[in-house]
JSON list of C-alpha atoms in Angstrom, two decimals:
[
{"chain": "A", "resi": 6, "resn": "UNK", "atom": "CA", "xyz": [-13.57, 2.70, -10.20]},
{"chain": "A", "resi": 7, "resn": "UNK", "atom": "CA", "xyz": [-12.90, 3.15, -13.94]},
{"chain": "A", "resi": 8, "resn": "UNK", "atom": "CA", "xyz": [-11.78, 6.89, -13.68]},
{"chain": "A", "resi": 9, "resn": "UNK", "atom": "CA", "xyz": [-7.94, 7.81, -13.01]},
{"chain": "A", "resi": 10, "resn": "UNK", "atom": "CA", "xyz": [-6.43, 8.71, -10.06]},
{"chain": "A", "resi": 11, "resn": "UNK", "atom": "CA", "xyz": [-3.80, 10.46, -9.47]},
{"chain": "A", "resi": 12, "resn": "UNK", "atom": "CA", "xyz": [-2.83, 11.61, -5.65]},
{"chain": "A", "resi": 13, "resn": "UNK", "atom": "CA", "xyz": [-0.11, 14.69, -5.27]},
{"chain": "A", "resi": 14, "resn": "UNK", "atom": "CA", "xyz": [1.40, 15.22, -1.85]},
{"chain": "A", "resi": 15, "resn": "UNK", "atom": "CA", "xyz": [4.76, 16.88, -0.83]},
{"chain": "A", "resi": 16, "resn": "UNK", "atom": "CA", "xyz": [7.33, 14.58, -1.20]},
{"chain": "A", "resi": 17, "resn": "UNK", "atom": "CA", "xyz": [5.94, 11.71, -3.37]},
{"chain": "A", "resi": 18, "resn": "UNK", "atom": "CA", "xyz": [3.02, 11.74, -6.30]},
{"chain": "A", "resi": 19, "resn": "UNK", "atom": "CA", "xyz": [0.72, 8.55, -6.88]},
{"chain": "A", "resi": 20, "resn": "UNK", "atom": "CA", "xyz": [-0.26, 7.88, -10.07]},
{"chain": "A", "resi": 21, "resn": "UNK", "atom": "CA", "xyz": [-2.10, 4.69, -11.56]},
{"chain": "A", "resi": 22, "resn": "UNK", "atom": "CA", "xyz": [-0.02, 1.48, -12.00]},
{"chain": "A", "resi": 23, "resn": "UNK", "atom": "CA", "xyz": [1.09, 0.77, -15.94]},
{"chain": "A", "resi": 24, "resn": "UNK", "atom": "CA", "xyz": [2.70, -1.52, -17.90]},
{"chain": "A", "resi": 25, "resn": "UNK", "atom": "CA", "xyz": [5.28, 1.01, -19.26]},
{"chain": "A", "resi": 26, "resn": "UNK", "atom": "CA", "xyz": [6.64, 1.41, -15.60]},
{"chain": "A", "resi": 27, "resn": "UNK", "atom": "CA", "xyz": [7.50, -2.23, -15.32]},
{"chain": "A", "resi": 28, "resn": "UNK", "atom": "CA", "xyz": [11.34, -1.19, -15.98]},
{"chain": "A", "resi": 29, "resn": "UNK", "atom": "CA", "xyz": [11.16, 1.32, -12.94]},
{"chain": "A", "resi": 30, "resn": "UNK", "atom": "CA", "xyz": [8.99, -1.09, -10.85]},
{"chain": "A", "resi": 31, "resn": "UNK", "atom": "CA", "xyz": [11.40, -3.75, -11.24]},
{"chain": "A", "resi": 32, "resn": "UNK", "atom": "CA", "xyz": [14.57, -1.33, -10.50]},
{"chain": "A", "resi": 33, "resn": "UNK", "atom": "CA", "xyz": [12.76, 0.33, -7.23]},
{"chain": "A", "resi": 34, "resn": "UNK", "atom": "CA", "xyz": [11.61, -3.83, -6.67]},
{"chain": "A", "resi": 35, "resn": "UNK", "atom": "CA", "xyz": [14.31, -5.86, -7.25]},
{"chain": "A", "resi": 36, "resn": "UNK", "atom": "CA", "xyz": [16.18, -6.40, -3.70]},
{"chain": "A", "resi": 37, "resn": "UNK", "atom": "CA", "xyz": [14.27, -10.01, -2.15]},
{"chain": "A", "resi": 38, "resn": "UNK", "atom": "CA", "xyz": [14.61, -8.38, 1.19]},
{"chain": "A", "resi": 39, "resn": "UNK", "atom": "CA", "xyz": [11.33, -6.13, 0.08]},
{"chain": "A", "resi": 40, "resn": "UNK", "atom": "CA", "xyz": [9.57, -9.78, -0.39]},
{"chain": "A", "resi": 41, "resn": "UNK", "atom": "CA", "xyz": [10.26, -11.40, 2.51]},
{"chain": "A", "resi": 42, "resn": "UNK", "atom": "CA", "xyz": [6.86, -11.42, 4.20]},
{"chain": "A", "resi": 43, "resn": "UNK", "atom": "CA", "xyz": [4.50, -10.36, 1.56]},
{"chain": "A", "resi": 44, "resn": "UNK", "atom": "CA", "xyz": [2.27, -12.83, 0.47]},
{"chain": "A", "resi": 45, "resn": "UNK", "atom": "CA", "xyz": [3.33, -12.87, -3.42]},
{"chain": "A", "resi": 46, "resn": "UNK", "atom": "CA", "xyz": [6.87, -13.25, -4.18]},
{"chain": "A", "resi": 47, "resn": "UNK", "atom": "CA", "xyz": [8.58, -11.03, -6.89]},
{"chain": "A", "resi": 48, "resn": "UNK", "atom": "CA", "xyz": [11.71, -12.41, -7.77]},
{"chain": "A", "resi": 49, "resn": "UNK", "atom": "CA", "xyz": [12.14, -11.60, -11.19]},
{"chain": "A", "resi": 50, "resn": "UNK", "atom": "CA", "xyz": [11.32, -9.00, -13.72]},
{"chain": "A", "resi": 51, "resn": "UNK", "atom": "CA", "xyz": [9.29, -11.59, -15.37]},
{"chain": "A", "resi": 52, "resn": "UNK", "atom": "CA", "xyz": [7.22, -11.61, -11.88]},
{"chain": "A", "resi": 53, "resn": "UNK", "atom": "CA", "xyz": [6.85, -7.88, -11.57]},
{"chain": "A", "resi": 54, "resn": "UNK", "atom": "CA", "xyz": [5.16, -7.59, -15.10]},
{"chain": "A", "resi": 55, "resn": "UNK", "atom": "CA", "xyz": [2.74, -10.99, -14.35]},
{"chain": "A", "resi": 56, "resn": "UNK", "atom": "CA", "xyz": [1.96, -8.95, -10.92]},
{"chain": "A", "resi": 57, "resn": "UNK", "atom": "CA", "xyz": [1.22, -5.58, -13.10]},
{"chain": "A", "resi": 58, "resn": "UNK", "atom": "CA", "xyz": [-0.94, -6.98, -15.93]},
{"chain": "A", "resi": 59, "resn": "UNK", "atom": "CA", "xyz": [-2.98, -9.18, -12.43]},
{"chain": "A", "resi": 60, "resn": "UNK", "atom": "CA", "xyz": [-2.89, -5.52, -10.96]},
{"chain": "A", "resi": 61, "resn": "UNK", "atom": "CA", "xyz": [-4.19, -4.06, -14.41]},
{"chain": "A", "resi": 62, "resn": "UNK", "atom": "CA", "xyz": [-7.26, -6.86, -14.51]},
{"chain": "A", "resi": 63, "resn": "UNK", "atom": "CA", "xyz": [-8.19, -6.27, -11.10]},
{"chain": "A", "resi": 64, "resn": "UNK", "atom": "CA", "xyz": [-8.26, -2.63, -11.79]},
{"chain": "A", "resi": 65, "resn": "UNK", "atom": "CA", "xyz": [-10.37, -3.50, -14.80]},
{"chain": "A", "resi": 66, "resn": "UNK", "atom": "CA", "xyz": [-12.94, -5.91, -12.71]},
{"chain": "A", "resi": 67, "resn": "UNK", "atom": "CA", "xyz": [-13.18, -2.59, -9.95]},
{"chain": "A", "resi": 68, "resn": "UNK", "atom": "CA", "xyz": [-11.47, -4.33, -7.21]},
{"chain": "A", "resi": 69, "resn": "UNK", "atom": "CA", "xyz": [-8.39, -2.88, -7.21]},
{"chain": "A", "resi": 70, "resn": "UNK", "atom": "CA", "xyz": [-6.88, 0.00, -7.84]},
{"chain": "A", "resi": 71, "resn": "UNK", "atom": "CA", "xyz": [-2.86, 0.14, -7.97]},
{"chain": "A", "resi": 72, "resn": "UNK", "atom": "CA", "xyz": [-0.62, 2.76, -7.92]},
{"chain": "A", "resi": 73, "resn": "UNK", "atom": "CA", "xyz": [3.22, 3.50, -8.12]},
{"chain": "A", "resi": 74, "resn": "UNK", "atom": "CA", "xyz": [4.79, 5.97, -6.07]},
{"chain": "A", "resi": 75, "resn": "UNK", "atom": "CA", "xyz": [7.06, 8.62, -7.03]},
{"chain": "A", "resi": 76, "resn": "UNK", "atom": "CA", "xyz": [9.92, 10.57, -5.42]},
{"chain": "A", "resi": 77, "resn": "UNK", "atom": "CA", "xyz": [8.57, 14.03, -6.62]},
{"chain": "A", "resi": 78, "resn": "UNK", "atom": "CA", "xyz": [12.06, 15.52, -6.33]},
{"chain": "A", "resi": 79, "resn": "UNK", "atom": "CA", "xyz": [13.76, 12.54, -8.20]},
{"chain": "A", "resi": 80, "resn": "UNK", "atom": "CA", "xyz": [10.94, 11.39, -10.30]},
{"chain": "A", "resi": 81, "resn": "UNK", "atom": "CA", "xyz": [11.90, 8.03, -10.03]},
{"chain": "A", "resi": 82, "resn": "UNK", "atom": "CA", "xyz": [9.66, 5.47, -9.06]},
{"chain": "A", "resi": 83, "resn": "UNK", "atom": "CA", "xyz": [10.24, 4.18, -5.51]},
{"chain": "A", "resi": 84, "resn": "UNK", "atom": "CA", "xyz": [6.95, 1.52, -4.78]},
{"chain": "A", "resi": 85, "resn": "UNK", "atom": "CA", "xyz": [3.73, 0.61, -4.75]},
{"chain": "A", "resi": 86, "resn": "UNK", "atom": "CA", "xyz": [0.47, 0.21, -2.82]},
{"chain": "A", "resi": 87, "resn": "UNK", "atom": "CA", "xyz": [-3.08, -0.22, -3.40]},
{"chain": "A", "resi": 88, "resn": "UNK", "atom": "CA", "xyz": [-6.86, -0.07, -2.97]},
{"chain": "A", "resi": 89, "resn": "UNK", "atom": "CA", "xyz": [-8.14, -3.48, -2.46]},
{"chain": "A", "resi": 90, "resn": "UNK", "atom": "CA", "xyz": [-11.26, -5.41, -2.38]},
{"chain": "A", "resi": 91, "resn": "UNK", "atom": "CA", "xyz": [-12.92, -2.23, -2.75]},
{"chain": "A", "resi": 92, "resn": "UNK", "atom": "CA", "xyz": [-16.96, -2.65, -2.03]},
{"chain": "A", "resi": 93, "resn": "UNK", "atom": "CA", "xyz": [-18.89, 0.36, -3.13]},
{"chain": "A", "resi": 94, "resn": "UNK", "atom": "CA", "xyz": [-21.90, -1.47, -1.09]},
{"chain": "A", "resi": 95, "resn": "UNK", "atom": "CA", "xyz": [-20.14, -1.65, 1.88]},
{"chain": "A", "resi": 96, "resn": "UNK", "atom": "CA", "xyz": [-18.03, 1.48, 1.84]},
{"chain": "A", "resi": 97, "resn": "UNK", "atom": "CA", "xyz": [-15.00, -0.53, 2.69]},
{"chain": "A", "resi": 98, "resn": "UNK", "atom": "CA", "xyz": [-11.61, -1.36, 1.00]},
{"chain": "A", "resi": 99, "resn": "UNK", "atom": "CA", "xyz": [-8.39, -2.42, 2.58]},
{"chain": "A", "resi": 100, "resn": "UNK", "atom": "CA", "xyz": [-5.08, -0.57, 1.65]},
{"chain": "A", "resi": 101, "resn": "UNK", "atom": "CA", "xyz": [-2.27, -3.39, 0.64]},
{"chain": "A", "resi": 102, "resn": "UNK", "atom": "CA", "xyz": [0.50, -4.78, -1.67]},
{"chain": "A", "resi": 103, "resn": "UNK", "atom": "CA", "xyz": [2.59, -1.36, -0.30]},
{"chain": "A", "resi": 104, "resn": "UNK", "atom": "CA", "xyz": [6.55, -1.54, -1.26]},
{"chain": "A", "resi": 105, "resn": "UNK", "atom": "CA", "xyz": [9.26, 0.68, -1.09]},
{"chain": "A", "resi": 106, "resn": "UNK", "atom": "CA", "xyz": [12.90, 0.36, -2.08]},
{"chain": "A", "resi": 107, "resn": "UNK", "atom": "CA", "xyz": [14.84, -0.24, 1.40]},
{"chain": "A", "resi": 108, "resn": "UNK", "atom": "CA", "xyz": [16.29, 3.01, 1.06]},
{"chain": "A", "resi": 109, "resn": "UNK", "atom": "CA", "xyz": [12.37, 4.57, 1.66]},
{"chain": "A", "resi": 110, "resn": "UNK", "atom": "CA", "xyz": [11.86, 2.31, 4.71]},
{"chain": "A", "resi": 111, "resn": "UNK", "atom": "CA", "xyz": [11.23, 4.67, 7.86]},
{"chain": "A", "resi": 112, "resn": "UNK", "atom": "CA", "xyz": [11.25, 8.22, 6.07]},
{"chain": "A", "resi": 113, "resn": "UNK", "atom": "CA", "xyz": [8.58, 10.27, 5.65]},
{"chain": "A", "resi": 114, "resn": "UNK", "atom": "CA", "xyz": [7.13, 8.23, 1.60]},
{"chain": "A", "resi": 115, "resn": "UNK", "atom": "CA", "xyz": [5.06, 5.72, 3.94]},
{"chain": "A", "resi": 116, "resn": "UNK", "atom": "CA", "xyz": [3.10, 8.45, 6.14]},
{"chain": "A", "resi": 117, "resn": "UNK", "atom": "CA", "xyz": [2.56, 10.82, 3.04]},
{"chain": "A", "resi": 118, "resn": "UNK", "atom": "CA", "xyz": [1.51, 7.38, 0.69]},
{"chain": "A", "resi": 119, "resn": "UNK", "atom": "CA", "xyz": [-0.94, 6.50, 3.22]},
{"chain": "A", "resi": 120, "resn": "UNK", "atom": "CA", "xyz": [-1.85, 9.95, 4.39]},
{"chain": "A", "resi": 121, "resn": "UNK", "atom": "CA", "xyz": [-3.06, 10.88, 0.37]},
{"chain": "A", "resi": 122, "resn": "UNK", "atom": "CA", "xyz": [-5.04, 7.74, 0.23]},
{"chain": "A", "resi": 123, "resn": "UNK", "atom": "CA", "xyz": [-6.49, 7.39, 3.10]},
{"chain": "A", "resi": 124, "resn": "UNK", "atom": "CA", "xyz": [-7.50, 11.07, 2.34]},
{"chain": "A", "resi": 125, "resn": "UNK", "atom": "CA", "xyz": [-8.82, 9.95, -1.21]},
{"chain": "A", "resi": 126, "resn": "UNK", "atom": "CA", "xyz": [-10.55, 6.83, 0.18]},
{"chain": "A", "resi": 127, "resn": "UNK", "atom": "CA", "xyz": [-12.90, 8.73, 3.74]},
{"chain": "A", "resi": 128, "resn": "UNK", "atom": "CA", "xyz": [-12.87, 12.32, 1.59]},
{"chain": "A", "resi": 129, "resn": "UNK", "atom": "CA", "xyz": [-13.74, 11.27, -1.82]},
{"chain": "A", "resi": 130, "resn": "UNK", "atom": "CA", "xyz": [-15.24, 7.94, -2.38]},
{"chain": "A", "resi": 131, "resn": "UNK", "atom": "CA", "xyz": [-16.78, 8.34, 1.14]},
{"chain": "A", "resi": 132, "resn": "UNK", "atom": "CA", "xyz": [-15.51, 4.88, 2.93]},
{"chain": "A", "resi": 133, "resn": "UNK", "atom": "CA", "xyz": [-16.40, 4.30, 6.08]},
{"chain": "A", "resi": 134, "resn": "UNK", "atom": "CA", "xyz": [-14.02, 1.16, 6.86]},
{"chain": "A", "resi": 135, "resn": "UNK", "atom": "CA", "xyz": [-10.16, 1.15, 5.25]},
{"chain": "A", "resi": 136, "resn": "UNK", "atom": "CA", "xyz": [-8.02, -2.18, 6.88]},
{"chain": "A", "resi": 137, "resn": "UNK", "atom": "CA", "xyz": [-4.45, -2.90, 6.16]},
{"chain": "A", "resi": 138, "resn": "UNK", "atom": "CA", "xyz": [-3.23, -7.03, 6.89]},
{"chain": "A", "resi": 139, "resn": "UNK", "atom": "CA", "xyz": [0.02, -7.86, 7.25]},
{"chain": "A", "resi": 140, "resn": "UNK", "atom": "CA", "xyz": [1.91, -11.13, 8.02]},
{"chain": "A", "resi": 141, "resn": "UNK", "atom": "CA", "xyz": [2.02, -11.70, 12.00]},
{"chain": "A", "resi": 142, "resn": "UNK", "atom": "CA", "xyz": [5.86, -12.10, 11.66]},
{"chain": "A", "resi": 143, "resn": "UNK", "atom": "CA", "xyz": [6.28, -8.34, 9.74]},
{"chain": "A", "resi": 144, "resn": "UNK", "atom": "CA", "xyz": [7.21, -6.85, 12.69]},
{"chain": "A", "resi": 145, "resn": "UNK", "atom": "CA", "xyz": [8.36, -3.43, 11.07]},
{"chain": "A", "resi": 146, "resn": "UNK", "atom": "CA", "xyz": [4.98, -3.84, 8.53]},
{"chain": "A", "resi": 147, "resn": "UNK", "atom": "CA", "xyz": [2.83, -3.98, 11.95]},
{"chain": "A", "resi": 148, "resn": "UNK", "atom": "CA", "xyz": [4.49, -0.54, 13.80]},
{"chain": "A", "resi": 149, "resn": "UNK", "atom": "CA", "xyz": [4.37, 0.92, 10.76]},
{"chain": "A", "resi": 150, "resn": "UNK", "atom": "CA", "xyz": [0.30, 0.56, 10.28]},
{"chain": "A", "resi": 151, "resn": "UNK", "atom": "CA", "xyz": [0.19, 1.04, 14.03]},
{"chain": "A", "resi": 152, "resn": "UNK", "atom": "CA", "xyz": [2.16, 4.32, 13.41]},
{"chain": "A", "resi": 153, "resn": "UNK", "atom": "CA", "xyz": [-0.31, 5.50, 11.01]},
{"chain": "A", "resi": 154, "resn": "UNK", "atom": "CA", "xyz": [-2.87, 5.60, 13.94]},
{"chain": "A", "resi": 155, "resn": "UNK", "atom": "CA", "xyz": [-4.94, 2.38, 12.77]},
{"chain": "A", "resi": 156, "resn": "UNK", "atom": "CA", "xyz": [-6.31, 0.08, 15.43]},
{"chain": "A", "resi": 157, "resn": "UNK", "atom": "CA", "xyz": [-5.40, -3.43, 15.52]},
{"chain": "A", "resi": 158, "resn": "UNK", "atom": "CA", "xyz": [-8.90, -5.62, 15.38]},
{"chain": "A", "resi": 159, "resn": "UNK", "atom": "CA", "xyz": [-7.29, -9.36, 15.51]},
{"chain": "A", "resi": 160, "resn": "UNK", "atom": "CA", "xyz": [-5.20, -11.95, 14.28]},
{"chain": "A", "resi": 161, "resn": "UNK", "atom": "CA", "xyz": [-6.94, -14.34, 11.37]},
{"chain": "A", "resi": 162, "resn": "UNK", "atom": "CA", "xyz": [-4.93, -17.42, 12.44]},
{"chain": "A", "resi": 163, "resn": "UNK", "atom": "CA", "xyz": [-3.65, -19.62, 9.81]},
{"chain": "A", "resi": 164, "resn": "UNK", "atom": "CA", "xyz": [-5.45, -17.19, 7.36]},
{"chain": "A", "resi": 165, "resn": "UNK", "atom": "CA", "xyz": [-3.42, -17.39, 4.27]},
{"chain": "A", "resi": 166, "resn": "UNK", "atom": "CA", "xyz": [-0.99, -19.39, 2.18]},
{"chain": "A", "resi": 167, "resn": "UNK", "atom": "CA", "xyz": [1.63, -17.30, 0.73]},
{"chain": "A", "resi": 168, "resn": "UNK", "atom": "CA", "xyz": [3.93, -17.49, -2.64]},
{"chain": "A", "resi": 169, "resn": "UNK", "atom": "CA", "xyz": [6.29, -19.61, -0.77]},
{"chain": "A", "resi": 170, "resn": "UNK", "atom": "CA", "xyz": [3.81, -22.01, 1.12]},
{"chain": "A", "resi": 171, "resn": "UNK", "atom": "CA", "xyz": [3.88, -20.55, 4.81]},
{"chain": "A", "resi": 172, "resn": "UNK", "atom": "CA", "xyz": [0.65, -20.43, 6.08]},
{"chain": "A", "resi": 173, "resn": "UNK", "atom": "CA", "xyz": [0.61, -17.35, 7.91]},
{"chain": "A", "resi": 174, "resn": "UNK", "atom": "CA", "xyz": [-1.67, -15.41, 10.45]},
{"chain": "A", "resi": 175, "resn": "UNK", "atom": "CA", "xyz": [-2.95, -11.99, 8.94]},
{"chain": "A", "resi": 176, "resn": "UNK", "atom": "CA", "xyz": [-2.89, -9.26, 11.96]},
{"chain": "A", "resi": 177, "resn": "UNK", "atom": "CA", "xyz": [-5.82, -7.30, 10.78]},
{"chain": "A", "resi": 178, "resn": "UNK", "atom": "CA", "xyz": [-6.05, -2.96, 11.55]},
{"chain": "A", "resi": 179, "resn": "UNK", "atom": "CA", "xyz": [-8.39, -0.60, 10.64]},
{"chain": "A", "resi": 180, "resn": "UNK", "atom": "CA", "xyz": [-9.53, 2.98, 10.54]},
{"chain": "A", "resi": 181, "resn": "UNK", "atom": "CA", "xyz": [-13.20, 3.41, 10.21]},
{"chain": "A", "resi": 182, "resn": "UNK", "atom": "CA", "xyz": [-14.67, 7.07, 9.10]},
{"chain": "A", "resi": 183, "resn": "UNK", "atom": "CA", "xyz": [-15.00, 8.16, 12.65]},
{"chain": "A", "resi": 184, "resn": "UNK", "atom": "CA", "xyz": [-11.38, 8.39, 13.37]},
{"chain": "A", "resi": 185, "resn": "UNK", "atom": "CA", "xyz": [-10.46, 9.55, 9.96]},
{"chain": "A", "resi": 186, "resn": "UNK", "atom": "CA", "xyz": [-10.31, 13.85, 11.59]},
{"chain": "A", "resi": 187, "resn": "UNK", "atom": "CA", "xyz": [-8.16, 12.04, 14.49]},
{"chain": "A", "resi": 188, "resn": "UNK", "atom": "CA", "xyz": [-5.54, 10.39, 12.41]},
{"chain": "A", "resi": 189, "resn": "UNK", "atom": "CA", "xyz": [-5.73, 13.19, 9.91]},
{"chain": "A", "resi": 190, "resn": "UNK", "atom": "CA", "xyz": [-4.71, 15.31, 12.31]},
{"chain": "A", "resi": 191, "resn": "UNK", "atom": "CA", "xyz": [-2.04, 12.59, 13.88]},
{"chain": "A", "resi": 192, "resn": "UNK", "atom": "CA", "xyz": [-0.16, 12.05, 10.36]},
{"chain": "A", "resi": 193, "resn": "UNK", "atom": "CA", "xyz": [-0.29, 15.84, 9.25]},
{"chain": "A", "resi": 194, "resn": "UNK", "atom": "CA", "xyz": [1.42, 16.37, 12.71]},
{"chain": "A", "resi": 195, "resn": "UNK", "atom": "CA", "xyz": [3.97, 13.42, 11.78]},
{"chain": "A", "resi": 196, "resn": "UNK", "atom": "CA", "xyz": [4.96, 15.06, 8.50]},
{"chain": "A", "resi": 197, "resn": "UNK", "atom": "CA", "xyz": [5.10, 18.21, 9.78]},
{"chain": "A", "resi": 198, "resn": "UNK", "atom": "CA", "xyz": [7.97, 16.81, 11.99]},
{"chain": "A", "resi": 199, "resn": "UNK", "atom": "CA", "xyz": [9.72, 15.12, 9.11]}
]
């Protein structure tokens, strides 16, 4: 996925990940509570650029592609989230690494993020599987994926040894193609709302 992508919605505008945002990132990133149960740990501005130029290889190698999401009405950058392990033979990805500043938690940025690339991923690079993973303890990461109309396939116990050496259990959700009109339908309604 070498070409750029950039995703406009309503309220926020996605546009590929970059080195020169790294001041932005790092102002939207900084608070620890954003870090608590993600599996890399960002604690410094030092960490935030190592995690953009890993973002920028991956993006390179086709496995990832990361973006940074804007408040169109501010223009200031307010998070992040990604494609990941994207398989072009499979028709799969998972949609991860997704952060907001605190004062984005439970407003309408997550819905419209998700709703523009969940678009991009069934509509335009014709997936047939997206999965999100979150830590079994993320309480508010799991409701919100639930939210978003994904169903929740399992818990992967003892799956994954994060930045601070917890070994956690991933609680694994998906939407496959065939329910991509249904939560289209579900989110549009949700934003309509907000």
């Amino acid at each position: 996925m070498k070409r750029e992508i950039k995703l406009d919605g309503q309220t926020v505008r996605l546009v590929p990940m970059e080195i020169e945002q790294l001041d932005d990132l790092w102002k939207a990133g900084h608070l620890q509570e954003i870090w608590e149960f993600t599996a890399s740990k960002i604690k410094s501005k030092e960490d935030m650029r190592e995690a953009i130029k890993a973002a920028a290889d991956e993006r390179e190698k086709g496995t990832q592609y990361p973006f940074v999401v804007v408040d169109k009405e501010t223009g200031k950058i307010i998070g992040s989230s990604r494609y990941l392990d994207i398989s072009e033979a499979h028709k799969s990805l998972e949609i991860g690494w997704t952060w907001y500043h605190p004062e984005y938690w439970r407003t309408r940025v997550n819905t419209e993020t998700k709703f523009l690339m969940l678009g991009h991923a069934f509509e335009e690079m014709g997936m047939n599987r997206v999965q999100f993973c979150t830590d079994s303890r993320n309480i508010r990461s799991r409701k919100a994926i639930a939210r978003l109309g994904a169903e929740k396939e399992g818990v992967l116990r003892k799956h994954r040894i994060i930045a601070d050496g917890y070994v956690r259990d991933t609680v694994v959700f998906s939407i496959i193609k065939d329910d991509w009109q249904m939560v289209k339908s579900l989110l549009q309604e949700k934003m309509n709302r907000s």
